[in-house]
CSV table of C-alpha atoms and ligand atoms in Angstrom, one decimal:
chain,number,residue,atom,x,y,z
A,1301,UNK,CA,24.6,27.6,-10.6
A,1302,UNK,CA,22.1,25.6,-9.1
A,1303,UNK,CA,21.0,26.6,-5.2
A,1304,UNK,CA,23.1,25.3,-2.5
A,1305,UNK,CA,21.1,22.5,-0.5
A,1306,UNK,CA,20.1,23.6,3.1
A,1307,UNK,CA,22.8,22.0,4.7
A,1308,UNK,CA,25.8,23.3,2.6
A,1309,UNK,CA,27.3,26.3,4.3
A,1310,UNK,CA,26.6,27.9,0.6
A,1311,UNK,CA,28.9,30.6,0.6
A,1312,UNK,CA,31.8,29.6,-1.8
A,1313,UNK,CA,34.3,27.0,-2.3
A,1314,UNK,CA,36.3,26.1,0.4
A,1315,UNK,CA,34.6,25.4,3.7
A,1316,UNK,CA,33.8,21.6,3.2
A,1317,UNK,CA,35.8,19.3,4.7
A,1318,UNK,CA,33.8,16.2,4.9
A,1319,UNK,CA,35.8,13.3,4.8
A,1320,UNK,CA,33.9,12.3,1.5
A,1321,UNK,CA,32.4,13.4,-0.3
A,1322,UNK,CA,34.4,16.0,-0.3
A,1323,UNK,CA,33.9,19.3,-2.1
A,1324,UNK,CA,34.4,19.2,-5.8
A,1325,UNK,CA,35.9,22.2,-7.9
A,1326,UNK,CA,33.0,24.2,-9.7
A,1327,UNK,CA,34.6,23.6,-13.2
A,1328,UNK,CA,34.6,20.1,-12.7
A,1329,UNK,CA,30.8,20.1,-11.7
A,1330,UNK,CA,30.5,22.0,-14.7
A,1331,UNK,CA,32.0,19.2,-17.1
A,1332,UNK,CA,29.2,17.0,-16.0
A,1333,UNK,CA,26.9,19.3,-18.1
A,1334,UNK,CA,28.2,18.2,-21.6
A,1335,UNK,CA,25.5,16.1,-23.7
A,1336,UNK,CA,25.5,12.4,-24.1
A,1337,UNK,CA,28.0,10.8,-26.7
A,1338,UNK,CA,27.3,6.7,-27.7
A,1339,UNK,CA,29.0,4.1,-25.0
A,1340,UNK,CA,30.5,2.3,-28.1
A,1341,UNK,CA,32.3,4.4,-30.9
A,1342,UNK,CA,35.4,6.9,-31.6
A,1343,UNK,CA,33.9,9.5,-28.8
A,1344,UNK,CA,34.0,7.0,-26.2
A,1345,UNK,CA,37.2,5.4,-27.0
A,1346,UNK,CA,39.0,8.5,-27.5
A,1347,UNK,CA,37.1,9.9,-23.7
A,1348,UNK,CA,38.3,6.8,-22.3
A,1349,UNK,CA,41.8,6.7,-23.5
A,1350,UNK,CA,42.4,10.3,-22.1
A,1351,UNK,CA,41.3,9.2,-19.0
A,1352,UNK,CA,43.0,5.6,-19.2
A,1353,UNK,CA,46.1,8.0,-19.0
A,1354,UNK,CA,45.5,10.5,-15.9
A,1355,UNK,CA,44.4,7.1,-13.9
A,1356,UNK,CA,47.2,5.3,-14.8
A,1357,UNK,CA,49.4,7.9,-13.3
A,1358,UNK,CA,47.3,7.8,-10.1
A,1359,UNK,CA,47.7,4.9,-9.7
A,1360,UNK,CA,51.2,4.5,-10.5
A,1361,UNK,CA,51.3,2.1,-12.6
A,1362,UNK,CA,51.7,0.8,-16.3
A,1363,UNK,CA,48.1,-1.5,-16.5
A,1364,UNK,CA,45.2,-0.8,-17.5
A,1365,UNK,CA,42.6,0.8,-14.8
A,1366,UNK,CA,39.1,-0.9,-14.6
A,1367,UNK,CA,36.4,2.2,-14.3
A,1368,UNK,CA,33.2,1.1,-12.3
A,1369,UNK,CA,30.2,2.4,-12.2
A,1370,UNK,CA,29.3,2.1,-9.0
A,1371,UNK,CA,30.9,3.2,-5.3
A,1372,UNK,CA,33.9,1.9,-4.0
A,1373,UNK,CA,32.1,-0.6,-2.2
A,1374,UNK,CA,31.3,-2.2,-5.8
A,1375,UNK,CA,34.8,-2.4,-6.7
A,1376,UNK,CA,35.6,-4.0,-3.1
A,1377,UNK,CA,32.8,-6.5,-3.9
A,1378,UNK,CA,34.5,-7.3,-7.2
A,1379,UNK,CA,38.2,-7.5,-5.5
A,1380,UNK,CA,36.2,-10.2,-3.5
A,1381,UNK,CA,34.5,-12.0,-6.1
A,1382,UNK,CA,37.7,-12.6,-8.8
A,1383,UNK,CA,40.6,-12.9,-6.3
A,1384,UNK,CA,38.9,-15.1,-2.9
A,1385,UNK,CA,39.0,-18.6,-3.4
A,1386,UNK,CA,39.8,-21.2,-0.4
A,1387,UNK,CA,40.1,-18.3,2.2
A,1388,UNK,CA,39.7,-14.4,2.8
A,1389,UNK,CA,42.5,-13.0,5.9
A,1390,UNK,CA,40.7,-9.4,6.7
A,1391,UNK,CA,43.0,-7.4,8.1
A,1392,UNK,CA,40.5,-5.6,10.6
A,1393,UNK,CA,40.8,-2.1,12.3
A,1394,UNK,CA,38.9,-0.2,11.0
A,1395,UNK,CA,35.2,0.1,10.0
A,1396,UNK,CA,36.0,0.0,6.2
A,1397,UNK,CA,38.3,-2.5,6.8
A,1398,UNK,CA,35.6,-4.6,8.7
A,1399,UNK,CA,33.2,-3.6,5.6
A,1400,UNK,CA,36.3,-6.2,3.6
A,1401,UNK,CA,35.3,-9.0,5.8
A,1402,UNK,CA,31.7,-8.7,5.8
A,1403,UNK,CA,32.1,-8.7,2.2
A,1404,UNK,CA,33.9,-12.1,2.2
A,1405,UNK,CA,31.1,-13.5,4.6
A,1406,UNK,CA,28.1,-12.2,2.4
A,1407,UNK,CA,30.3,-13.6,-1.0
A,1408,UNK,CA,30.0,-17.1,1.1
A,1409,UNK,CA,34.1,-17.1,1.0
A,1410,UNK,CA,35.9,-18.3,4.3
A,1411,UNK,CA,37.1,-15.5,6.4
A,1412,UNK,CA,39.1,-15.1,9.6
A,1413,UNK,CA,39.8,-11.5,11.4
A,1414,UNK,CA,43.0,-10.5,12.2
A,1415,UNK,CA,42.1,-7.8,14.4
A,1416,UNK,CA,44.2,-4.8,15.2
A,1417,UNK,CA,43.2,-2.0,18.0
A,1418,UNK,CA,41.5,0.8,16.1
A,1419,UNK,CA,44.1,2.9,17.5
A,1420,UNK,CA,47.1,0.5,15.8
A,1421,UNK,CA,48.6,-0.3,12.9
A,1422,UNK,CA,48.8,-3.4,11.5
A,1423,UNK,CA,52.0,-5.6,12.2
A,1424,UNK,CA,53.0,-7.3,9.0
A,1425,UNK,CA,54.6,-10.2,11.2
A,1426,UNK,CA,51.3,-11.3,12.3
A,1427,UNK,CA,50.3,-11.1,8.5
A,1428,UNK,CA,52.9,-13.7,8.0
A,1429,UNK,CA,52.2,-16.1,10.8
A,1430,UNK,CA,48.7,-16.1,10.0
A,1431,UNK,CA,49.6,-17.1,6.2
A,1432,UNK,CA,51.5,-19.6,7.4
A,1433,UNK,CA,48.9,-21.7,8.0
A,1434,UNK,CA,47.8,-22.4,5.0
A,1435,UNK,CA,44.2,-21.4,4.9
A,1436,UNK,CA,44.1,-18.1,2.9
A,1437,UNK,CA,44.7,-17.0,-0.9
A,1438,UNK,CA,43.7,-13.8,0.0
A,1439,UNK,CA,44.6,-10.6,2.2
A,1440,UNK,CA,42.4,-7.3,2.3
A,1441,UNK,CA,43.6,-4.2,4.0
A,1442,UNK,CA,42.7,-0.5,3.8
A,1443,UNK,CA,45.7,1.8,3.3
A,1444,UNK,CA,44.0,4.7,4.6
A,1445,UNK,CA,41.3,4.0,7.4
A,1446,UNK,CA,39.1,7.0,6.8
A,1447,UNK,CA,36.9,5.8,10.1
A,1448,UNK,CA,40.1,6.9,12.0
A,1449,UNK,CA,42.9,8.6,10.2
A,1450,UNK,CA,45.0,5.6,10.6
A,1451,UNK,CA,47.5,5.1,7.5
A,1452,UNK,CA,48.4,1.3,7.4
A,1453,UNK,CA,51.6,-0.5,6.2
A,1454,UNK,CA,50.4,-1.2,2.9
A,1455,UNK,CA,53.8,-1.8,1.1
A,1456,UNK,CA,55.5,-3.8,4.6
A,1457,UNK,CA,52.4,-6.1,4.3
A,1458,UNK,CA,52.6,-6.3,0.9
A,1459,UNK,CA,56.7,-8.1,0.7
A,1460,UNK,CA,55.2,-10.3,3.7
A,1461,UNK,CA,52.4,-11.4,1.2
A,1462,UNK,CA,54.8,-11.9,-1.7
A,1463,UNK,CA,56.4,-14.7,-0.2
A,1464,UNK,CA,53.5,-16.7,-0.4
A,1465,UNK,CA,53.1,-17.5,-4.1
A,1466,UNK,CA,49.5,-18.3,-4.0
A,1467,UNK,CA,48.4,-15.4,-2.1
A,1468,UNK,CA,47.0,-12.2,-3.6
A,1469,UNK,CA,46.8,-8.6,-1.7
A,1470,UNK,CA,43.4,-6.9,-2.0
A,1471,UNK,CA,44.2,-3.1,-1.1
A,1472,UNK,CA,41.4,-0.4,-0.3
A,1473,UNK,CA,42.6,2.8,-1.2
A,1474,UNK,CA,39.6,4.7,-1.1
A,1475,UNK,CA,40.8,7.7,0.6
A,1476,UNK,CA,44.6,7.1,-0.4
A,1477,UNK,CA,45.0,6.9,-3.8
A,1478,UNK,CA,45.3,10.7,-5.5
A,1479,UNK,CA,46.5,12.0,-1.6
A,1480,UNK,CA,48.6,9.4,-0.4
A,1481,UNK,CA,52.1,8.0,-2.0
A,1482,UNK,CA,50.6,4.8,-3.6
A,1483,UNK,CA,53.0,2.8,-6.0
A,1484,UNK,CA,50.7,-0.6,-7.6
A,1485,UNK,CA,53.3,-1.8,-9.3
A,1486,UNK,CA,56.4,-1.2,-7.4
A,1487,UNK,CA,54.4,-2.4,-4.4
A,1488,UNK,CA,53.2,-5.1,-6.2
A,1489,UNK,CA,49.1,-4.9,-5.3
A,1490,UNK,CA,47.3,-7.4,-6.7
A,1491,UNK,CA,44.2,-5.5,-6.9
A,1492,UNK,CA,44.0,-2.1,-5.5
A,1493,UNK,CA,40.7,0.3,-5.9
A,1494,UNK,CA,39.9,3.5,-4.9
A,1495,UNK,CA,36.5,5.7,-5.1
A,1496,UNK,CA,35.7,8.8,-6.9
A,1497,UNK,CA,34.3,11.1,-4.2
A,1498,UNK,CA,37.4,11.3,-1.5
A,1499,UNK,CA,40.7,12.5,-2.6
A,1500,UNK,CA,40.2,12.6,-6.3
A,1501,UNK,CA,37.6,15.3,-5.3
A,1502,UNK,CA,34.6,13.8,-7.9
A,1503,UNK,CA,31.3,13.7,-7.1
A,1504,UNK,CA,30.3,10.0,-6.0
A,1505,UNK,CA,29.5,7.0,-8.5
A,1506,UNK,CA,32.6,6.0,-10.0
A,1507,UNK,CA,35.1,3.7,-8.6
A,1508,UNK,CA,38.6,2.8,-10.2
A,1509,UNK,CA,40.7,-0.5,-9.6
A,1510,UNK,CA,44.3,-2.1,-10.8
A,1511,UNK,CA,44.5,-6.0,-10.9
A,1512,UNK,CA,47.8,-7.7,-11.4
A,1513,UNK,CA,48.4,-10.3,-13.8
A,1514,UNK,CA,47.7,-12.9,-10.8
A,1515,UNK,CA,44.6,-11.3,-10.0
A,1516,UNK,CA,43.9,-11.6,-13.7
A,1517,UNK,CA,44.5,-15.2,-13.6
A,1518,UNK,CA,42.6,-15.6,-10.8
A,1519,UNK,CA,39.6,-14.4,-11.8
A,1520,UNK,CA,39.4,-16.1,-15.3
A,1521,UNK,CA,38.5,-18.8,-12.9
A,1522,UNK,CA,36.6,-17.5,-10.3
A,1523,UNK,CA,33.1,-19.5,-10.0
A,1524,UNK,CA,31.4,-16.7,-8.3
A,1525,UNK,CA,32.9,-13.5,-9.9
A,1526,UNK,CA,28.9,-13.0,-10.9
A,1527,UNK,CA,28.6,-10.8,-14.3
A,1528,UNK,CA,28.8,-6.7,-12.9
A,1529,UNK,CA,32.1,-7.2,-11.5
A,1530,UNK,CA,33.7,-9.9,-13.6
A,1531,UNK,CA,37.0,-8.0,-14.0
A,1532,UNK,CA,37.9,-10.5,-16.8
A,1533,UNK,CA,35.0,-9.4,-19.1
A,1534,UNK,CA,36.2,-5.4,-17.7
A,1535,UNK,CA,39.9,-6.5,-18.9
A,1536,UNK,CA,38.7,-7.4,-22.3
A,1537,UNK,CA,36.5,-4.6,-22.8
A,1538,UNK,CA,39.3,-2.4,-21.8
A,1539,UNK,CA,41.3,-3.3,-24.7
A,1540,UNK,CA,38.5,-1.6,-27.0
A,1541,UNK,CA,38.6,1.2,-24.5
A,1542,UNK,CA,35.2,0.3,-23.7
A,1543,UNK,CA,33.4,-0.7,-20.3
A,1544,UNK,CA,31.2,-4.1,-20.1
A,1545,UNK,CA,27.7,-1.9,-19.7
A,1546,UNK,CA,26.8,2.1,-19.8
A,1547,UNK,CA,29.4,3.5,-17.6
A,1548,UNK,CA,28.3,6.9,-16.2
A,1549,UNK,CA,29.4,9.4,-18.6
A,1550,UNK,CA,29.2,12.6,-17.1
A,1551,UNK,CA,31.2,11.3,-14.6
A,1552,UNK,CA,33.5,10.5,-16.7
A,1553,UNK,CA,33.4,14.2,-18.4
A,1554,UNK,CA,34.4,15.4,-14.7
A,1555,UNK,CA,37.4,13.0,-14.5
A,1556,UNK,CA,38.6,14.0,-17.8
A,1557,UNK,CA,38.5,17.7,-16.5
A,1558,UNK,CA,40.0,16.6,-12.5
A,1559,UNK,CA,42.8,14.6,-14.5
A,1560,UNK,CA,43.5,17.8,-16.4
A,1561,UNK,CA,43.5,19.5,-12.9
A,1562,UNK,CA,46.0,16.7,-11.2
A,1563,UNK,CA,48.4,16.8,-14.2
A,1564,UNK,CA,48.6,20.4,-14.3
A,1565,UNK,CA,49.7,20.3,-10.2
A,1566,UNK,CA,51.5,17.1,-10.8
A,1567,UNK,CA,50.9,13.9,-8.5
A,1568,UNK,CA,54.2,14.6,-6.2
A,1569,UNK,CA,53.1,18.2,-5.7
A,1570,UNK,CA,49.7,16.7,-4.9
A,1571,UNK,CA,50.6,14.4,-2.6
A,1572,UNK,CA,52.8,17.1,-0.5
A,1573,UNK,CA,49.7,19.2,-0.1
A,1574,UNK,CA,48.2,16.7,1.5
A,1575,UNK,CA,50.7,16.2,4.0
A,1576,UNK,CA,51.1,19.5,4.6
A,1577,UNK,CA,47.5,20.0,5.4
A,1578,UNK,CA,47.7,17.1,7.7
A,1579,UNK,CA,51.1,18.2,9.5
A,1580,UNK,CA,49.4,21.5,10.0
A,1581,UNK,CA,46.2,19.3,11.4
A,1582,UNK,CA,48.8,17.1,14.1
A,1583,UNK,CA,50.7,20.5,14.5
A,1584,UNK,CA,47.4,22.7,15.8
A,1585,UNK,CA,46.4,19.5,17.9
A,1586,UNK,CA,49.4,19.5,19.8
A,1587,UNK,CA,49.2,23.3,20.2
A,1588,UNK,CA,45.9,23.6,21.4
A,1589,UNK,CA,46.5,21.3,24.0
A,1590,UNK,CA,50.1,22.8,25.1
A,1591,UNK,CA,48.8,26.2,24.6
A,1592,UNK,CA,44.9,26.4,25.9
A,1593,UNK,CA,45.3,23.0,27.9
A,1594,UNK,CA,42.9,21.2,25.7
A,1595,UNK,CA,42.6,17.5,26.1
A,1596,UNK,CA,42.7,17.0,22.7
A,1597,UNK,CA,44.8,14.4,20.8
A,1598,UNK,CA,45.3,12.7,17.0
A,1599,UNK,CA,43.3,9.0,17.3
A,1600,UNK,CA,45.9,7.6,14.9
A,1601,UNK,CA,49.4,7.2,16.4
A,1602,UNK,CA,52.0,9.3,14.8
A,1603,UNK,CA,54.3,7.6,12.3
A,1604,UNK,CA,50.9,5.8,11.3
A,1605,UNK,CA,48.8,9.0,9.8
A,1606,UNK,CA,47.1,9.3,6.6
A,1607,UNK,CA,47.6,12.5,5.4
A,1608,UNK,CA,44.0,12.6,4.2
A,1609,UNK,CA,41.6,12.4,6.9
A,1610,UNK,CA,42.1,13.3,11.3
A,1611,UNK,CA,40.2,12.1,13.7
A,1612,UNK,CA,40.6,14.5,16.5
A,1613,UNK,CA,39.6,12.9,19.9
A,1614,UNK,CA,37.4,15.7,21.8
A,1615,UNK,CA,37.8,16.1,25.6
A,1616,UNK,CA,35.4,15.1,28.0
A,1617,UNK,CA,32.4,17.5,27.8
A,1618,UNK,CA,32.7,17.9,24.0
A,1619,UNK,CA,29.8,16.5,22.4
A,1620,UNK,CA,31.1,15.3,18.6
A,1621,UNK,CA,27.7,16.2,16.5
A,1622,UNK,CA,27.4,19.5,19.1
A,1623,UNK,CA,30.6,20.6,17.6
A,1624,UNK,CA,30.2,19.9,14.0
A,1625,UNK,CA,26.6,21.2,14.3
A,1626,UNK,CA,27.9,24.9,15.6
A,1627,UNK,CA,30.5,24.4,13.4
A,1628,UNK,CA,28.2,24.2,10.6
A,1629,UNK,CA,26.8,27.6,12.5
A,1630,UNK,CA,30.1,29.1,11.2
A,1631,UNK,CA,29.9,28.1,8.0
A,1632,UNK,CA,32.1,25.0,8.1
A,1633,UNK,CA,31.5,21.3,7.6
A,1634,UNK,CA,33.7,18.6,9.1
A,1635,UNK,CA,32.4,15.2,10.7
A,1636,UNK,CA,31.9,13.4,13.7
A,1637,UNK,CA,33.7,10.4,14.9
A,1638,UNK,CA,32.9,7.1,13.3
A,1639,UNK,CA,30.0,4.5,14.3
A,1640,UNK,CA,30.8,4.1,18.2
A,1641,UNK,CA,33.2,7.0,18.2
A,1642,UNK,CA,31.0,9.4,17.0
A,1643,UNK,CA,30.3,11.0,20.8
A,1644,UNK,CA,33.7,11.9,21.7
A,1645,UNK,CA,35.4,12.4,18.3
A,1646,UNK,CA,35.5,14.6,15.2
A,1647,UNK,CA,37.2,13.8,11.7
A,1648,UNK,CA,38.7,16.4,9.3
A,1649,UNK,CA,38.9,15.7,5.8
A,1650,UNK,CA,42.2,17.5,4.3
A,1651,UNK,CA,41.5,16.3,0.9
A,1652,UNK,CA,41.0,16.8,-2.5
A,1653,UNK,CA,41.1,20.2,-3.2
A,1654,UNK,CA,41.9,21.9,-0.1
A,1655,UNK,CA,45.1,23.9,0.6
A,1656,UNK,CA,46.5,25.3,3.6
A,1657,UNK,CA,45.3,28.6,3.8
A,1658,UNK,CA,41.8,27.4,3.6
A,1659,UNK,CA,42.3,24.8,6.2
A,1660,UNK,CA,44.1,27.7,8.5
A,1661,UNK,CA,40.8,28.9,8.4
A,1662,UNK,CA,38.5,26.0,9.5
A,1663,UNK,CA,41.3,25.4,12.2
A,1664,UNK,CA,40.5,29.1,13.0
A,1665,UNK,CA,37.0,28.6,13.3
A,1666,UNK,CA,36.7,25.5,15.2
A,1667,UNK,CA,39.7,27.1,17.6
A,1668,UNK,CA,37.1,29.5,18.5
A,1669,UNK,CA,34.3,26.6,19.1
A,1670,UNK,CA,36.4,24.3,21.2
A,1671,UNK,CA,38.2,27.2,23.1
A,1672,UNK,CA,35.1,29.1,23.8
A,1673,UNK,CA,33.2,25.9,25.2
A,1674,UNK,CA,35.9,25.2,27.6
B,626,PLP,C1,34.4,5.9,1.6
B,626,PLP,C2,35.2,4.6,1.8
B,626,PLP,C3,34.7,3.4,1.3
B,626,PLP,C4,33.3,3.2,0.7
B,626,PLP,O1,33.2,3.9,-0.4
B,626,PLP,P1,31.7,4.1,-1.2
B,626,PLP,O2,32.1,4.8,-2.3
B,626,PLP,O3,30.8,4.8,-0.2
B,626,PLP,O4,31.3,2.7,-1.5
B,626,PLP,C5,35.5,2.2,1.5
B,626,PLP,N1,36.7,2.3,2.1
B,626,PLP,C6,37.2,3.5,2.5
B,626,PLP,C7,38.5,3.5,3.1
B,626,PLP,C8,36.5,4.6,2.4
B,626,PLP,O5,37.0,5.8,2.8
């Protein structure tokens, strides 16, 4: 294997915790070496209907699953583009979630804020009041707000949305979907999208997305839908099991080998790992400040936790980027705190492939750190 780059702790799997990218499983790296096949033909139609079958399961759902070359951010864009017409609502509290409304401004689309304390979820009956008016065909929200841990509403918000006919739910599941219970049909999401590099543990590049047959509809008409991300000419091409333009294949060699992975531990089973790892997250929190009398606390309110990501809020005279620095000292990567909370906050990324032993022992490690500061 190649060298480790300078700012990997470099000894062994496990010790990564970025909230994305997050550390990928050395066989699946290893896929990425195969040669190049033809992006029209039997290889690629047989490559992409394996795959068409682990994301579907993902996803839950029985559509087909547009694959994007490009980040998640691309496949926001394109939620954007097909399915905003007369007005954009951006459900805003977040920094991703503010990343959907600047999108809506810089696609020229009409967009109003409803904003929600960072530190809140948000309330589905302002949703509604706010659709009452009239002045939106469109929703976005972020299931899981990795800037903060926060785990949003997504299937309350989305019955408030389906009693306005005209109105289509655009759902960010970047760091949900493959570690967090998402159902796209049984919720009924009109487009929901998720990225390769967070809980699906794949290096960064390819994005995945779910339209329902309104989204569809909508974007056969969509004037600005542009040509990358016209999900109409992505439907059609997915019939042939084909993608518009090259898609990045050696991604896709790793997803066919990470599908193989999440069927083999079975989504349910996936999705409890998570939460364990984030239970035990909450759980050491709250000991640490009974126990040692840290000032510590979870940013997201319990009840309203993803079970992906924690943002841990430090006590005064914690630096954030001190702590992850030393931390990286020990071996260990996590993150800092988010845009303006990166001073007095740290995030965890319990994701992917990590399990609970090997979070025990970052927990361990940054124990030591925090304690031995005090
Ligand atoms: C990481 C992330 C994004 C952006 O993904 P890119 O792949 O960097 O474009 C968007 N939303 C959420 C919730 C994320 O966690």
């Amino acid at each position: 294997m190649a060298a480790f780059p300078p700012d990997s702790p470099g000894d062994g799997f496990g010790r990564f915790f970025l909230p994305g990218p997050t550390e990928v499983h050395p066989e699946v790296l290893e896929a990425q070496l195969l040669p190049m096949i033809g992006h029209r033909g039997d290889q690629i139609v047989a490559l992409m209907g394996e795959i068409q079958e682990g994301l579907r399961t993902l996803f839950r759902t029985e559509k087909p699953v547009f694959l994007s070359t490009s980040s998640a951010t691309g496949l926001m864009e394109a939620g954007v583009r097909n399915g905003v017409g007369r007005g954009l609502l951006a459900l805003v509290n977040g920094a991703f979630s503010e990343r959907f409304a600047r999108i809506g401004e810089a696609c020229g689309f009409p967009v109003e804020r409803m904003e929600t304390p960072w530190d809140r979820p948000h309330d589905p009956g302002e949703v509604a009041r706010r659709l009452g008016t009239g002045r939106f065909d469109a929703v976005s929200v972020v299931h899981s707000e990795t800037s903060t841990g926060m785990l949003n509403p997504v299937e309350e918000i989305a019955e408030v949305v389906h009693d306005f006919s005209d109105v289509l739910l655009l759902v960010d599941s970047v760091s949900g979907v493959g570690g967090a219970p998402l159902y796209a049909d049984k919720w009924g999401l009109d487009f929901v999208l998720t990225g390769s590099q967070k809980a699906l543990a794949l290096p960064p590049g390819l994005s995945f997305g779910v339209a329902s047959d309104a989204m569809a509809a909508r974007s056969e008409r969509a004037p600005g839908k542009g040509l990358y991300f016209d999900l109409t000419e992505h439907a059609r091409q997915l019939e042939k099991l084909q993608t518009p333009s090259t898609p990045a294949l050696s991604l896709m060699y790793a997803l066919r080998v990470q599908l193989a992975r999440i069927r083999a531990e079975g989504i349910e089973a996936r999705w409890e790992r998570h939460r364990t790892m984030a239970e035990r997250t909450w759980a050491w929190v709250d000991e640490l400040r009974d126990r040692r009398g840290l000032e510590l606390s979870v940013f997201a309110p319990a009840g309203h936790r993803s079970p992906t990501v924690t943002c841990i809020q430090l006590p005064t005279g914690l630096h954030g980027p001190r702590v992850v620095a030393e931390l990286r000292n020990r071996g260990y990567v996590i993150a800092t705190g988010y845009g303006e909370m990166k001073g007095d906050s740290i995030r965890i990324g319990h994701m992917g492939e990590h399990d609970v032993e090997g979070l025990e022992r970052l927990l361990g490690e940054l124990e030591v750190e925090l304690v031995g500061k005090e």
